[in-house]
């Protein structure tokens, strides 16, 4: 990770400086040296891999499977899923349709993360219990969560370096493949701005909406050139003249 790389590099420079002060070496020319980060395409799970995982039950920590597929539909990280409670899952009715969404407050970031998700994701949740109870029963330690996922993935016959976090990348690529909009990906992942998304997904093009003309067609506004001029002083127009504003 970039943050880890920079941390190690700064520590190394500090060590060189101390070595110079101790007379162990000449002062190196390190001022113009900067850390370089290689950008790699993020991993995501294919349909074939998802089917294998769906058909395989974990030997331990059964909820790792439910949490993983829920992440594929919501983009939530395993850390967020570990803390997710029933009170964070909500729904509203709009135009006769029930819309599900999660509502998470992060104390560390002092922000609210809120997003809708497909009703299909609800299939991976059990019957609602106590509002303050965690939805998924996952290991407390991060290392044990990773181990549980690796064992399940191995049992499913998937031998690669993909991790649970790649469910989030799978979610992002599914959105992009359907919409070609990196801005929507940024919104759904909860990024503060699209620049963060570009940094993580360098292979996603910054596509602007090529079909934006549908918007102007949705407004029924007559052009001044095509409309006959009316005088508001003409008999009957003073009270009946109205501006049409239809969406």
PDB file of C-alpha atoms in Angstrom, residues 24-206:
ATOM      1  CA  UNK A  24      29.116   5.715   9.780  1.00  0.00           C
ATOM      2  CA  UNK A  25      28.563   7.063   6.268  1.00  0.00           C
ATOM      3  CA  UNK A  26      28.594  10.172   4.115  1.00  0.00           C
ATOM      4  CA  UNK A  27      25.356  12.124   4.081  1.00  0.00           C
ATOM      5  CA  UNK A  28      23.404  10.638   1.160  1.00  0.00           C
ATOM      6  CA  UNK A  29      21.596  12.731  -1.447  1.00  0.00           C
ATOM      7  CA  UNK A  30      18.104  11.623  -0.516  1.00  0.00           C
ATOM      8  CA  UNK A  31      16.190  14.888  -0.766  1.00  0.00           C
ATOM      9  CA  UNK A  32      15.153  14.340  -4.386  1.00  0.00           C
ATOM     10  CA  UNK A  33      14.280  10.685  -3.981  1.00  0.00           C
ATOM     11  CA  UNK A  34      10.566   9.974  -3.712  1.00  0.00           C
ATOM     12  CA  UNK A  35       8.613   6.787  -3.248  1.00  0.00           C
ATOM     13  CA  UNK A  36       7.092   5.335  -6.389  1.00  0.00           C
ATOM     14  CA  UNK A  37       3.843   3.414  -6.352  1.00  0.00           C
ATOM     15  CA  UNK A  38       3.029   0.904  -9.067  1.00  0.00           C
ATOM     16  CA  UNK A  39      -0.617   0.909 -10.041  1.00  0.00           C
ATOM     17  CA  UNK A  40      -2.091  -2.535 -10.487  1.00  0.00           C
ATOM     18  CA  UNK A  41      -5.545  -3.554 -11.606  1.00  0.00           C
ATOM     19  CA  UNK A  42      -7.667  -4.534  -8.639  1.00  0.00           C
ATOM     20  CA  UNK A  43      -8.790  -8.130  -8.305  1.00  0.00           C
ATOM     21  CA  UNK A  44     -12.452  -9.025  -8.607  1.00  0.00           C
ATOM     22  CA  UNK A  45     -14.366 -12.288  -8.582  1.00  0.00           C
ATOM     23  CA  UNK A  46     -15.702 -13.757 -11.811  1.00  0.00           C
ATOM     24  CA  UNK A  47     -19.159 -15.332 -12.130  1.00  0.00           C
ATOM     25  CA  UNK A  48     -17.535 -18.761 -12.206  1.00  0.00           C
ATOM     26  CA  UNK A  49     -15.727 -18.126  -8.925  1.00  0.00           C
ATOM     27  CA  UNK A  50     -18.843 -16.683  -7.317  1.00  0.00           C
ATOM     28  CA  UNK A  51     -20.829 -19.784  -8.318  1.00  0.00           C
ATOM     29  CA  UNK A  52     -18.173 -22.040  -6.775  1.00  0.00           C
ATOM     30  CA  UNK A  53     -18.288 -20.094  -3.529  1.00  0.00           C
ATOM     31  CA  UNK A  54     -22.091 -20.073  -3.539  1.00  0.00           C
ATOM     32  CA  UNK A  55     -22.179 -23.872  -3.844  1.00  0.00           C
ATOM     33  CA  UNK A  56     -19.636 -24.368  -1.039  1.00  0.00           C
ATOM     34  CA  UNK A  57     -20.346 -24.133   2.681  1.00  0.00           C
ATOM     35  CA  UNK A  58     -17.552 -23.022   5.047  1.00  0.00           C
ATOM     36  CA  UNK A  59     -16.400 -25.582   7.609  1.00  0.00           C
ATOM     37  CA  UNK A  60     -16.247 -22.901  10.299  1.00  0.00           C
ATOM     38  CA  UNK A  61     -17.534 -19.361  10.745  1.00  0.00           C
ATOM     39  CA  UNK A  62     -20.569 -19.976   8.526  1.00  0.00           C
ATOM     40  CA  UNK A  63     -21.429 -16.284   8.380  1.00  0.00           C
ATOM     41  CA  UNK A  64     -18.288 -15.543   6.357  1.00  0.00           C
ATOM     42  CA  UNK A  65     -20.222 -16.719   3.289  1.00  0.00           C
ATOM     43  CA  UNK A  66     -23.260 -14.534   4.002  1.00  0.00           C
ATOM     44  CA  UNK A  67     -21.083 -11.514   4.738  1.00  0.00           C
ATOM     45  CA  UNK A  68     -19.069 -12.015   1.551  1.00  0.00           C
ATOM     46  CA  UNK A  69     -22.073 -12.108  -0.773  1.00  0.00           C
ATOM     47  CA  UNK A  70     -23.672  -9.215   1.066  1.00  0.00           C
ATOM     48  CA  UNK A  71     -20.443  -7.287   0.397  1.00  0.00           C
ATOM     49  CA  UNK A  72     -20.696  -8.120  -3.322  1.00  0.00           C
ATOM     50  CA  UNK A  73     -24.073  -6.368  -3.412  1.00  0.00           C
ATOM     51  CA  UNK A  74     -23.226  -3.422  -1.118  1.00  0.00           C
ATOM     52  CA  UNK A  75     -19.491  -2.754  -1.425  1.00  0.00           C
ATOM     53  CA  UNK A  76     -19.030  -2.787   2.352  1.00  0.00           C
ATOM     54  CA  UNK A  77     -15.666  -3.858   3.759  1.00  0.00           C
ATOM     55  CA  UNK A  78     -15.290  -6.777   6.149  1.00  0.00           C
ATOM     56  CA  UNK A  79     -14.527  -4.320   8.956  1.00  0.00           C
ATOM     57  CA  UNK A  80     -17.844  -2.552   8.344  1.00  0.00           C
ATOM     58  CA  UNK A  81     -19.688  -5.868   8.086  1.00  0.00           C
ATOM     59  CA  UNK A  82     -18.153  -7.037  11.363  1.00  0.00           C
ATOM     60  CA  UNK A  83     -19.709  -4.003  13.118  1.00  0.00           C
ATOM     61  CA  UNK A  84     -22.952  -3.975  11.114  1.00  0.00           C
ATOM     62  CA  UNK A  85     -26.057  -4.182  13.291  1.00  0.00           C
ATOM     63  CA  UNK A  86     -29.728  -4.695  12.470  1.00  0.00           C
ATOM     64  CA  UNK A  87     -30.469  -1.060  13.265  1.00  0.00           C
ATOM     65  CA  UNK A  88     -28.171  -0.085  10.367  1.00  0.00           C
ATOM     66  CA  UNK A  89     -30.444  -1.826   7.840  1.00  0.00           C
ATOM     67  CA  UNK A  90     -33.449   0.274   6.896  1.00  0.00           C
ATOM     68  CA  UNK A  91     -36.071   0.509   4.179  1.00  0.00           C
ATOM     69  CA  UNK A  92     -38.475   3.018   2.666  1.00  0.00           C
ATOM     70  CA  UNK A  93     -41.313   2.784   0.164  1.00  0.00           C
ATOM     71  CA  UNK A  94     -41.059   4.864  -2.982  1.00  0.00           C
ATOM     72  CA  UNK A  95     -43.520   4.660  -5.867  1.00  0.00           C
ATOM     73  CA  UNK A  96     -44.900   1.439  -4.414  1.00  0.00           C
ATOM     74  CA  UNK A  97     -41.461  -0.191  -4.310  1.00  0.00           C
ATOM     75  CA  UNK A  98     -39.531  -1.111  -1.174  1.00  0.00           C
ATOM     76  CA  UNK A  99     -35.996   0.232  -1.200  1.00  0.00           C
ATOM     77  CA  UNK A 100     -33.387  -1.149   1.198  1.00  0.00           C
ATOM     78  CA  UNK A 101     -30.394   0.848   2.374  1.00  0.00           C
ATOM     79  CA  UNK A 102     -27.753   0.804   5.074  1.00  0.00           C
ATOM     80  CA  UNK A 103     -27.054   3.699   7.409  1.00  0.00           C
ATOM     81  CA  UNK A 104     -23.677   3.567   9.166  1.00  0.00           C
ATOM     82  CA  UNK A 105     -22.090   6.203  11.384  1.00  0.00           C
ATOM     83  CA  UNK A 106     -18.310   6.155  11.599  1.00  0.00           C
ATOM     84  CA  UNK A 107     -16.993   7.637  14.845  1.00  0.00           C
ATOM     85  CA  UNK A 108     -13.403   7.732  13.564  1.00  0.00           C
ATOM     86  CA  UNK A 109     -14.337   9.651  10.395  1.00  0.00           C
ATOM     87  CA  UNK A 110     -17.254  11.465  12.032  1.00  0.00           C
ATOM     88  CA  UNK A 111     -19.391  10.837   8.983  1.00  0.00           C
ATOM     89  CA  UNK A 112     -22.483   8.928   7.899  1.00  0.00           C
ATOM     90  CA  UNK A 113     -22.230   6.336   5.152  1.00  0.00           C
ATOM     91  CA  UNK A 114     -25.579   5.658   3.524  1.00  0.00           C
ATOM     92  CA  UNK A 115     -26.404   3.741   0.353  1.00  0.00           C
ATOM     93  CA  UNK A 116     -29.193   1.719  -1.213  1.00  0.00           C
ATOM     94  CA  UNK A 117     -28.677  -1.877  -2.278  1.00  0.00           C
ATOM     95  CA  UNK A 118     -30.624  -4.541  -4.241  1.00  0.00           C
ATOM     96  CA  UNK A 119     -33.316  -6.525  -2.448  1.00  0.00           C
ATOM     97  CA  UNK A 120     -31.404  -9.674  -3.511  1.00  0.00           C
ATOM     98  CA  UNK A 121     -28.803  -8.830  -0.855  1.00  0.00           C
ATOM     99  CA  UNK A 122     -31.447  -9.370   1.824  1.00  0.00           C
ATOM    100  CA  UNK A 123     -31.375 -13.089   0.975  1.00  0.00           C
ATOM    101  CA  UNK A 124     -28.046 -13.288   2.797  1.00  0.00           C
ATOM    102  CA  UNK A 125     -29.455 -11.910   6.030  1.00  0.00           C
ATOM    103  CA  UNK A 126     -31.332 -13.947   8.592  1.00  0.00           C
ATOM    104  CA  UNK A 127     -34.606 -12.942  10.221  1.00  0.00           C
ATOM    105  CA  UNK A 128     -34.216  -9.587  11.921  1.00  0.00           C
ATOM    106  CA  UNK A 129     -33.316  -9.871  15.579  1.00  0.00           C
ATOM    107  CA  UNK A 130     -32.468  -7.331  18.287  1.00  0.00           C
ATOM    108  CA  UNK A 131     -31.760  -3.932  16.710  1.00  0.00           C
ATOM    109  CA  UNK A 132     -28.493  -3.612  18.618  1.00  0.00           C
ATOM    110  CA  UNK A 133     -27.272  -7.100  17.749  1.00  0.00           C
ATOM    111  CA  UNK A 134     -24.607  -7.682  15.107  1.00  0.00           C
ATOM    112  CA  UNK A 135     -25.916  -9.221  11.890  1.00  0.00           C
ATOM    113  CA  UNK A 136     -22.912 -11.413  11.101  1.00  0.00           C
ATOM    114  CA  UNK A 137     -21.067 -13.683  13.513  1.00  0.00           C
ATOM    115  CA  UNK A 138     -17.452 -13.099  12.442  1.00  0.00           C
ATOM    116  CA  UNK A 139     -14.091 -13.548  14.216  1.00  0.00           C
ATOM    117  CA  UNK A 140     -12.996 -10.632  16.362  1.00  0.00           C
ATOM    118  CA  UNK A 141      -9.425 -10.665  15.052  1.00  0.00           C
ATOM    119  CA  UNK A 142      -8.726  -9.452  11.512  1.00  0.00           C
ATOM    120  CA  UNK A 143      -6.238 -12.286  10.947  1.00  0.00           C
ATOM    121  CA  UNK A 144      -8.846 -14.901  11.889  1.00  0.00           C
ATOM    122  CA  UNK A 145     -11.367 -13.354   9.469  1.00  0.00           C
ATOM    123  CA  UNK A 146      -8.802 -13.605   6.674  1.00  0.00           C
ATOM    124  CA  UNK A 147      -8.003 -17.184   7.622  1.00  0.00           C
ATOM    125  CA  UNK A 148     -11.687 -18.178   7.641  1.00  0.00           C
ATOM    126  CA  UNK A 149     -12.145 -16.710   4.168  1.00  0.00           C
ATOM    127  CA  UNK A 150      -9.004 -18.415   2.777  1.00  0.00           C
ATOM    128  CA  UNK A 151     -10.112 -21.821   4.084  1.00  0.00           C
ATOM    129  CA  UNK A 152     -13.573 -21.389   2.548  1.00  0.00           C
ATOM    130  CA  UNK A 153     -12.105 -20.213  -0.762  1.00  0.00           C
ATOM    131  CA  UNK A 154      -9.677 -23.156  -0.828  1.00  0.00           C
ATOM    132  CA  UNK A 155     -12.509 -25.595  -0.139  1.00  0.00           C
ATOM    133  CA  UNK A 156     -14.357 -24.106  -3.131  1.00  0.00           C
ATOM    134  CA  UNK A 157     -11.350 -24.907  -5.332  1.00  0.00           C
ATOM    135  CA  UNK A 158     -10.264 -21.310  -5.899  1.00  0.00           C
ATOM    136  CA  UNK A 159      -6.490 -21.074  -5.723  1.00  0.00           C
ATOM    137  CA  UNK A 160      -5.354 -17.467  -6.082  1.00  0.00           C
ATOM    138  CA  UNK A 161      -4.462 -14.453  -3.966  1.00  0.00           C
ATOM    139  CA  UNK A 162      -7.928 -12.887  -3.948  1.00  0.00           C
ATOM    140  CA  UNK A 163      -9.143 -11.740  -0.550  1.00  0.00           C
ATOM    141  CA  UNK A 164     -12.454 -10.896   1.090  1.00  0.00           C
ATOM    142  CA  UNK A 165     -11.817  -7.218   0.328  1.00  0.00           C
ATOM    143  CA  UNK A 166     -11.992  -8.041  -3.387  1.00  0.00           C
ATOM    144  CA  UNK A 167     -15.753  -8.390  -2.917  1.00  0.00           C
ATOM    145  CA  UNK A 168     -15.736  -4.587  -2.675  1.00  0.00           C
ATOM    146  CA  UNK A 169     -13.782  -4.374  -5.928  1.00  0.00           C
ATOM    147  CA  UNK A 170     -16.213  -6.843  -7.521  1.00  0.00           C
ATOM    148  CA  UNK A 171     -19.044  -4.526  -6.505  1.00  0.00           C
ATOM    149  CA  UNK A 172     -17.241  -1.539  -8.036  1.00  0.00           C
ATOM    150  CA  UNK A 173     -16.467  -3.270 -11.349  1.00  0.00           C
ATOM    151  CA  UNK A 174     -20.040  -4.546 -11.683  1.00  0.00           C
ATOM    152  CA  UNK A 175     -21.337  -0.988 -11.404  1.00  0.00           C
ATOM    153  CA  UNK A 176     -18.760   0.315 -13.863  1.00  0.00           C
ATOM    154  CA  UNK A 177     -19.399  -2.455 -16.393  1.00  0.00           C
ATOM    155  CA  UNK A 178     -23.092  -1.539 -16.470  1.00  0.00           C
ATOM    156  CA  UNK A 179     -22.871   2.259 -16.317  1.00  0.00           C
ATOM    157  CA  UNK A 180     -19.337   3.188 -17.468  1.00  0.00           C
ATOM    158  CA  UNK A 181     -19.544   5.948 -14.869  1.00  0.00           C
ATOM    159  CA  UNK A 182     -16.638   6.289 -12.463  1.00  0.00           C
ATOM    160  CA  UNK A 183     -18.635   9.024 -10.705  1.00  0.00           C
ATOM    161  CA  UNK A 184     -21.372   6.550  -9.770  1.00  0.00           C
ATOM    162  CA  UNK A 185     -18.707   4.102  -8.560  1.00  0.00           C
ATOM    163  CA  UNK A 186     -17.251   6.836  -6.344  1.00  0.00           C
ATOM    164  CA  UNK A 187     -20.696   7.611  -4.933  1.00  0.00           C
ATOM    165  CA  UNK A 188     -21.558   3.968  -4.229  1.00  0.00           C
ATOM    166  CA  UNK A 189     -18.209   3.262  -2.555  1.00  0.00           C
ATOM    167  CA  UNK A 190     -18.614   6.287  -0.315  1.00  0.00           C
ATOM    168  CA  UNK A 191     -15.479   8.051  -1.541  1.00  0.00           C
ATOM    169  CA  UNK A 192     -15.247  11.740  -0.651  1.00  0.00           C
ATOM    170  CA  UNK A 193     -14.373  12.629  -4.238  1.00  0.00           C
ATOM    171  CA  UNK A 194     -13.831  10.915  -7.576  1.00  0.00           C
ATOM    172  CA  UNK A 195     -10.046  11.456  -7.397  1.00  0.00           C
ATOM    173  CA  UNK A 196      -9.857   8.773  -4.702  1.00  0.00           C
ATOM    174  CA  UNK A 197     -11.706   6.359  -7.002  1.00  0.00           C
ATOM    175  CA  UNK A 198      -9.353   7.147  -9.903  1.00  0.00           C
ATOM    176  CA  UNK A 199      -6.401   6.425  -7.630  1.00  0.00           C
ATOM    177  CA  UNK A 200      -7.742   2.994  -6.663  1.00  0.00           C
ATOM    178  CA  UNK A 201      -9.113   2.021 -10.080  1.00  0.00           C
ATOM    179  CA  UNK A 202      -6.621   3.328 -12.613  1.00  0.00           C
ATOM    180  CA  UNK A 203      -8.056   1.155 -15.390  1.00  0.00           C
ATOM    181  CA  UNK A 204     -11.468   2.815 -15.163  1.00  0.00           C
ATOM    182  CA  UNK A 205     -11.778   5.534 -17.769  1.00  0.00           C
ATOM    183  CA  UNK A 206     -13.066   8.932 -16.768  1.00  0.00           C
TER     184      UNK A 206
END
